Amino acid sequence: FIEKNQVDFIPFAEKYLRDFAAGVNALAQSNDNFRAARDEIIRPVMQLKANGGMFRYQLVSEVADIALQFLESIENDAINEEALDVLRAHENTLKVIITNKLQGSGGAEGFKLVQELDKACKRYFAKYKKEA
């Protein structure tokens, strides 16, 4: 069924992407309600990750996976403009993929894109992650 599936993923992906963007904006405004704001981003990102591959948008799944790992690792007191920039980079990348209906892995360019997003997350945590 999954291989023969002809459901158009784009309308669903666009909704999840709008929810992701709204969540990032809410996170930017959150002061004492960090967890609730972060959870509002996690839900649509999880949907993008879970459904991207099923609808042959593997690159969406990979980018969403990196964003999800980043979100789950952010400390309550570490949300700052740089963290928001990292999230917006993921959001913008997903928007390009979805708007242009780029199915599959994205080839060499997709691989490079995923690597760069991963590096951005690692640079952020190298700078802000507290020692265990």
JSON list of C-alpha atoms in Angstrom, two decimals:
[
{"chain": "A", "resi": 1, "resn": "PHE", "atom": "CA", "xyz": [0.00, 0.00, 0.00]},
{"chain": "A", "resi": 2, "resn": "ILE", "atom": "CA", "xyz": [2.74, 2.45, 0.94]},
{"chain": "A", "resi": 3, "resn": "GLU", "atom": "CA", "xyz": [4.61, 1.90, -2.34]},
{"chain": "A", "resi": 4, "resn": "LYS", "atom": "CA", "xyz": [1.45, 2.47, -4.38]},
{"chain": "A", "resi": 5, "resn": "ASN", "atom": "CA", "xyz": [0.23, 5.37, -2.26]},
{"chain": "A", "resi": 6, "resn": "GLN", "atom": "CA", "xyz": [-0.81, 8.36, -4.38]},
{"chain": "A", "resi": 7, "resn": "VAL", "atom": "CA", "xyz": [-1.88, 10.68, -1.55]},
{"chain": "A", "resi": 8, "resn": "ASP", "atom": "CA", "xyz": [-0.47, 14.17, -2.00]},
{"chain": "A", "resi": 9, "resn": "PHE", "atom": "CA", "xyz": [1.77, 14.81, 1.00]},
{"chain": "A", "resi": 10, "resn": "ILE", "atom": "CA", "xyz": [2.31, 18.49, 0.20]},
{"chain": "A", "resi": 11, "resn": "PRO", "atom": "CA", "xyz": [-0.88, 19.91, 1.80]},
{"chain": "A", "resi": 12, "resn": "PHE", "atom": "CA", "xyz": [-0.15, 17.98, 5.00]},
{"chain": "A", "resi": 13, "resn": "ALA", "atom": "CA", "xyz": [3.51, 19.00, 4.94]},
{"chain": "A", "resi": 14, "resn": "GLU", "atom": "CA", "xyz": [2.57, 22.66, 4.43]},
{"chain": "A", "resi": 15, "resn": "LYS", "atom": "CA", "xyz": [0.28, 22.54, 7.46]},
{"chain": "A", "resi": 16, "resn": "TYR", "atom": "CA", "xyz": [2.98, 20.94, 9.60]},
{"chain": "A", "resi": 17, "resn": "LEU", "atom": "CA", "xyz": [5.45, 23.52, 8.34]},
{"chain": "A", "resi": 18, "resn": "ARG", "atom": "CA", "xyz": [3.08, 26.38, 9.29]},
{"chain": "A", "resi": 19, "resn": "ASP", "atom": "CA", "xyz": [2.71, 24.83, 12.74]},
{"chain": "A", "resi": 20, "resn": "PHE", "atom": "CA", "xyz": [6.50, 24.55, 12.99]},
{"chain": "A", "resi": 21, "resn": "ALA", "atom": "CA", "xyz": [6.90, 28.24, 12.08]},
{"chain": "A", "resi": 22, "resn": "ALA", "atom": "CA", "xyz": [4.22, 29.28, 14.57]},
{"chain": "A", "resi": 23, "resn": "GLY", "atom": "CA", "xyz": [5.93, 27.19, 17.23]},
{"chain": "A", "resi": 24, "resn": "VAL", "atom": "CA", "xyz": [9.28, 28.84, 16.59]},
{"chain": "A", "resi": 25, "resn": "ASN", "atom": "CA", "xyz": [7.61, 32.24, 16.92]},
{"chain": "A", "resi": 26, "resn": "ALA", "atom": "CA", "xyz": [5.94, 31.16, 20.15]},
{"chain": "A", "resi": 27, "resn": "LEU", "atom": "CA", "xyz": [9.25, 29.86, 21.45]},
{"chain": "A", "resi": 28, "resn": "ALA", "atom": "CA", "xyz": [10.86, 33.22, 20.69]},
{"chain": "A", "resi": 29, "resn": "GLN", "atom": "CA", "xyz": [8.16, 34.88, 22.82]},
{"chain": "A", "resi": 30, "resn": "SER", "atom": "CA", "xyz": [8.17, 32.35, 25.65]},
{"chain": "A", "resi": 31, "resn": "ASN", "atom": "CA", "xyz": [9.62, 33.40, 28.94]},
{"chain": "A", "resi": 32, "resn": "ASP", "atom": "CA", "xyz": [8.45, 31.08, 31.67]},
{"chain": "A", "resi": 33, "resn": "ASN", "atom": "CA", "xyz": [6.58, 28.62, 29.45]},
{"chain": "A", "resi": 34, "resn": "PHE", "atom": "CA", "xyz": [9.54, 27.17, 27.56]},
{"chain": "A", "resi": 35, "resn": "ARG", "atom": "CA", "xyz": [8.43, 23.54, 27.67]},
{"chain": "A", "resi": 36, "resn": "ALA", "atom": "CA", "xyz": [4.95, 24.21, 26.31]},
{"chain": "A", "resi": 37, "resn": "ALA", "atom": "CA", "xyz": [6.34, 26.34, 23.49]},
{"chain": "A", "resi": 38, "resn": "ARG", "atom": "CA", "xyz": [8.95, 23.70, 22.64]},
{"chain": "A", "resi": 39, "resn": "ASP", "atom": "CA", "xyz": [6.32, 20.96, 22.65]},
{"chain": "A", "resi": 40, "resn": "GLU", "atom": "CA", "xyz": [4.30, 22.96, 20.13]},
{"chain": "A", "resi": 41, "resn": "ILE", "atom": "CA", "xyz": [7.24, 22.70, 17.74]},
{"chain": "A", "resi": 42, "resn": "ILE", "atom": "CA", "xyz": [8.00, 19.06, 18.46]},
{"chain": "A", "resi": 43, "resn": "ARG", "atom": "CA", "xyz": [4.55, 17.83, 17.35]},
{"chain": "A", "resi": 44, "resn": "PRO", "atom": "CA", "xyz": [4.69, 19.06, 13.72]},
{"chain": "A", "resi": 45, "resn": "VAL", "atom": "CA", "xyz": [8.37, 18.19, 13.40]},
{"chain": "A", "resi": 46, "resn": "MET", "atom": "CA", "xyz": [7.59, 14.62, 14.49]},
{"chain": "A", "resi": 47, "resn": "GLN", "atom": "CA", "xyz": [4.84, 14.46, 11.87]},
{"chain": "A", "resi": 48, "resn": "LEU", "atom": "CA", "xyz": [7.20, 15.66, 9.15]},
{"chain": "A", "resi": 49, "resn": "LYS", "atom": "CA", "xyz": [9.82, 13.14, 10.22]},
{"chain": "A", "resi": 50, "resn": "ALA", "atom": "CA", "xyz": [7.37, 10.25, 10.40]},
{"chain": "A", "resi": 51, "resn": "ASN", "atom": "CA", "xyz": [5.47, 10.97, 7.21]},
{"chain": "A", "resi": 52, "resn": "GLY", "atom": "CA", "xyz": [8.17, 12.31, 4.92]},
{"chain": "A", "resi": 53, "resn": "GLY", "atom": "CA", "xyz": [9.69, 8.96, 4.08]},
{"chain": "A", "resi": 54, "resn": "MET", "atom": "CA", "xyz": [6.34, 7.24, 3.78]},
{"chain": "A", "resi": 55, "resn": "PHE", "atom": "CA", "xyz": [5.37, 9.71, 1.04]},
{"chain": "A", "resi": 56, "resn": "ARG", "atom": "CA", "xyz": [8.79, 9.50, -0.68]},
{"chain": "A", "resi": 57, "resn": "TYR", "atom": "CA", "xyz": [10.13, 12.74, 0.81]},
{"chain": "A", "resi": 58, "resn": "GLN", "atom": "CA", "xyz": [13.11, 11.20, 2.58]},
{"chain": "A", "resi": 59, "resn": "LEU", "atom": "CA", "xyz": [14.95, 14.53, 2.74]},
{"chain": "A", "resi": 60, "resn": "VAL", "atom": "CA", "xyz": [12.03, 15.99, 4.73]},
{"chain": "A", "resi": 61, "resn": "SER", "atom": "CA", "xyz": [12.37, 13.12, 7.21]},
{"chain": "A", "resi": 62, "resn": "GLU", "atom": "CA", "xyz": [16.11, 13.63, 7.54]},
{"chain": "A", "resi": 63, "resn": "VAL", "atom": "CA", "xyz": [15.90, 17.39, 8.09]},
{"chain": "A", "resi": 64, "resn": "ALA", "atom": "CA", "xyz": [13.02, 16.97, 10.53]},
{"chain": "A", "resi": 65, "resn": "ASP", "atom": "CA", "xyz": [15.00, 14.33, 12.42]},
{"chain": "A", "resi": 66, "resn": "ILE", "atom": "CA", "xyz": [17.90, 16.73, 12.93]},
{"chain": "A", "resi": 67, "resn": "ALA", "atom": "CA", "xyz": [15.50, 19.48, 14.05]},
{"chain": "A", "resi": 68, "resn": "LEU", "atom": "CA", "xyz": [13.79, 17.08, 16.45]},
{"chain": "A", "resi": 69, "resn": "GLN", "atom": "CA", "xyz": [17.08, 16.01, 18.02]},
{"chain": "A", "resi": 70, "resn": "PHE", "atom": "CA", "xyz": [18.05, 19.65, 18.39]},
{"chain": "A", "resi": 71, "resn": "LEU", "atom": "CA", "xyz": [14.74, 20.54, 20.04]},
{"chain": "A", "resi": 72, "resn": "GLU", "atom": "CA", "xyz": [14.94, 17.64, 22.44]},
{"chain": "A", "resi": 73, "resn": "SER", "atom": "CA", "xyz": [18.45, 18.67, 23.48]},
{"chain": "A", "resi": 74, "resn": "ILE", "atom": "CA", "xyz": [17.88, 22.37, 24.12]},
{"chain": "A", "resi": 75, "resn": "GLU", "atom": "CA", "xyz": [18.20, 23.26, 27.78]},
{"chain": "A", "resi": 76, "resn": "ASN", "atom": "CA", "xyz": [15.52, 25.48, 29.35]},
{"chain": "A", "resi": 77, "resn": "ASP", "atom": "CA", "xyz": [17.92, 28.32, 29.89]},
{"chain": "A", "resi": 78, "resn": "ALA", "atom": "CA", "xyz": [19.73, 27.88, 26.57]},
{"chain": "A", "resi": 79, "resn": "ILE", "atom": "CA", "xyz": [17.02, 29.21, 24.28]},
{"chain": "A", "resi": 80, "resn": "ASN", "atom": "CA", "xyz": [18.49, 32.26, 22.70]},
{"chain": "A", "resi": 81, "resn": "GLU", "atom": "CA", "xyz": [18.61, 33.97, 19.33]},
{"chain": "A", "resi": 82, "resn": "GLU", "atom": "CA", "xyz": [21.20, 31.51, 18.03]},
{"chain": "A", "resi": 83, "resn": "ALA", "atom": "CA", "xyz": [19.00, 28.52, 18.91]},
{"chain": "A", "resi": 84, "resn": "LEU", "atom": "CA", "xyz": [16.11, 30.23, 17.15]},
{"chain": "A", "resi": 85, "resn": "ASP", "atom": "CA", "xyz": [18.35, 30.80, 14.12]},
{"chain": "A", "resi": 86, "resn": "VAL", "atom": "CA", "xyz": [19.19, 27.08, 14.00]},
{"chain": "A", "resi": 87, "resn": "LEU", "atom": "CA", "xyz": [15.48, 26.23, 14.13]},
{"chain": "A", "resi": 88, "resn": "ARG", "atom": "CA", "xyz": [14.69, 28.80, 11.44]},
{"chain": "A", "resi": 89, "resn": "ALA", "atom": "CA", "xyz": [17.39, 27.27, 9.22]},
{"chain": "A", "resi": 90, "resn": "HIS", "atom": "CA", "xyz": [15.61, 23.92, 9.52]},
{"chain": "A", "resi": 91, "resn": "GLU", "atom": "CA", "xyz": [12.26, 25.59, 8.88]},
{"chain": "A", "resi": 92, "resn": "ASN", "atom": "CA", "xyz": [13.57, 27.37, 5.77]},
{"chain": "A", "resi": 93, "resn": "THR", "atom": "CA", "xyz": [15.18, 24.19, 4.47]},
{"chain": "A", "resi": 94, "resn": "LEU", "atom": "CA", "xyz": [11.95, 22.27, 4.90]},
{"chain": "A", "resi": 95, "resn": "LYS", "atom": "CA", "xyz": [10.05, 25.06, 3.18]},
{"chain": "A", "resi": 96, "resn": "VAL", "atom": "CA", "xyz": [12.32, 24.87, 0.13]},
{"chain": "A", "resi": 97, "resn": "ILE", "atom": "CA", "xyz": [12.00, 21.08, -0.05]},
{"chain": "A", "resi": 98, "resn": "ILE", "atom": "CA", "xyz": [8.23, 21.14, 0.34]},
{"chain": "A", "resi": 99, "resn": "THR", "atom": "CA", "xyz": [7.57, 24.14, -1.92]},
{"chain": "A", "resi": 100, "resn": "ASN", "atom": "CA", "xyz": [9.66, 22.60, -4.69]},
{"chain": "A", "resi": 101, "resn": "LYS", "atom": "CA", "xyz": [8.24, 19.10, -4.09]},
{"chain": "A", "resi": 102, "resn": "LEU", "atom": "CA", "xyz": [11.72, 17.60, -3.86]},
{"chain": "A", "resi": 103, "resn": "GLN", "atom": "CA", "xyz": [11.06, 13.91, -3.41]},
{"chain": "A", "resi": 104, "resn": "GLY", "atom": "CA", "xyz": [13.68, 11.37, -2.46]},
{"chain": "A", "resi": 105, "resn": "SER", "atom": "CA", "xyz": [16.97, 11.96, -0.71]},
{"chain": "A", "resi": 106, "resn": "GLY", "atom": "CA", "xyz": [18.03, 15.04, -2.63]},
{"chain": "A", "resi": 107, "resn": "GLY", "atom": "CA", "xyz": [21.14, 13.27, -3.91]},
{"chain": "A", "resi": 108, "resn": "ALA", "atom": "CA", "xyz": [24.55, 14.76, -3.21]},
{"chain": "A", "resi": 109, "resn": "GLU", "atom": "CA", "xyz": [23.04, 18.21, -2.59]},
{"chain": "A", "resi": 110, "resn": "GLY", "atom": "CA", "xyz": [20.56, 16.80, -0.11]},
{"chain": "A", "resi": 111, "resn": "PHE", "atom": "CA", "xyz": [23.32, 14.95, 1.70]},
{"chain": "A", "resi": 112, "resn": "LYS", "atom": "CA", "xyz": [25.40, 18.13, 1.91]},
{"chain": "A", "resi": 113, "resn": "LEU", "atom": "CA", "xyz": [22.41, 20.08, 3.18]},
{"chain": "A", "resi": 114, "resn": "VAL", "atom": "CA", "xyz": [21.75, 17.55, 5.94]},
{"chain": "A", "resi": 115, "resn": "GLN", "atom": "CA", "xyz": [25.44, 17.62, 6.88]},
{"chain": "A", "resi": 116, "resn": "GLU", "atom": "CA", "xyz": [25.44, 21.42, 7.16]},
{"chain": "A", "resi": 117, "resn": "LEU", "atom": "CA", "xyz": [22.34, 21.46, 9.36]},
{"chain": "A", "resi": 118, "resn": "ASP", "atom": "CA", "xyz": [23.92, 18.82, 11.57]},
{"chain": "A", "resi": 119, "resn": "LYS", "atom": "CA", "xyz": [27.10, 20.91, 11.79]},
{"chain": "A", "resi": 120, "resn": "ALA", "atom": "CA", "xyz": [25.07, 23.99, 12.76]},
{"chain": "A", "resi": 121, "resn": "CYS", "atom": "CA", "xyz": [23.52, 22.04, 15.64]},
{"chain": "A", "resi": 122, "resn": "LYS", "atom": "CA", "xyz": [26.92, 20.77, 16.75]},
{"chain": "A", "resi": 123, "resn": "ARG", "atom": "CA", "xyz": [28.39, 24.29, 16.68]},
{"chain": "A", "resi": 124, "resn": "TYR", "atom": "CA", "xyz": [25.50, 25.52, 18.79]},
{"chain": "A", "resi": 125, "resn": "PHE", "atom": "CA", "xyz": [25.96, 22.79, 21.40]},
{"chain": "A", "resi": 126, "resn": "ALA", "atom": "CA", "xyz": [29.72, 23.21, 21.42]},
{"chain": "A", "resi": 127, "resn": "LYS", "atom": "CA", "xyz": [29.11, 26.83, 22.37]},
{"chain": "A", "resi": 128, "resn": "TYR", "atom": "CA", "xyz": [26.14, 26.48, 24.76]},
{"chain": "A", "resi": 129, "resn": "LYS", "atom": "CA", "xyz": [25.78, 22.94, 26.07]},
{"chain": "A", "resi": 130, "resn": "LYS", "atom": "CA", "xyz": [26.37, 22.65, 29.79]},
{"chain": "A", "resi": 131, "resn": "GLU", "atom": "CA", "xyz": [28.85, 20.09, 31.01]},
{"chain": "A", "resi": 132, "resn": "ALA", "atom": "CA", "xyz": [27.25, 16.98, 32.46]}
]
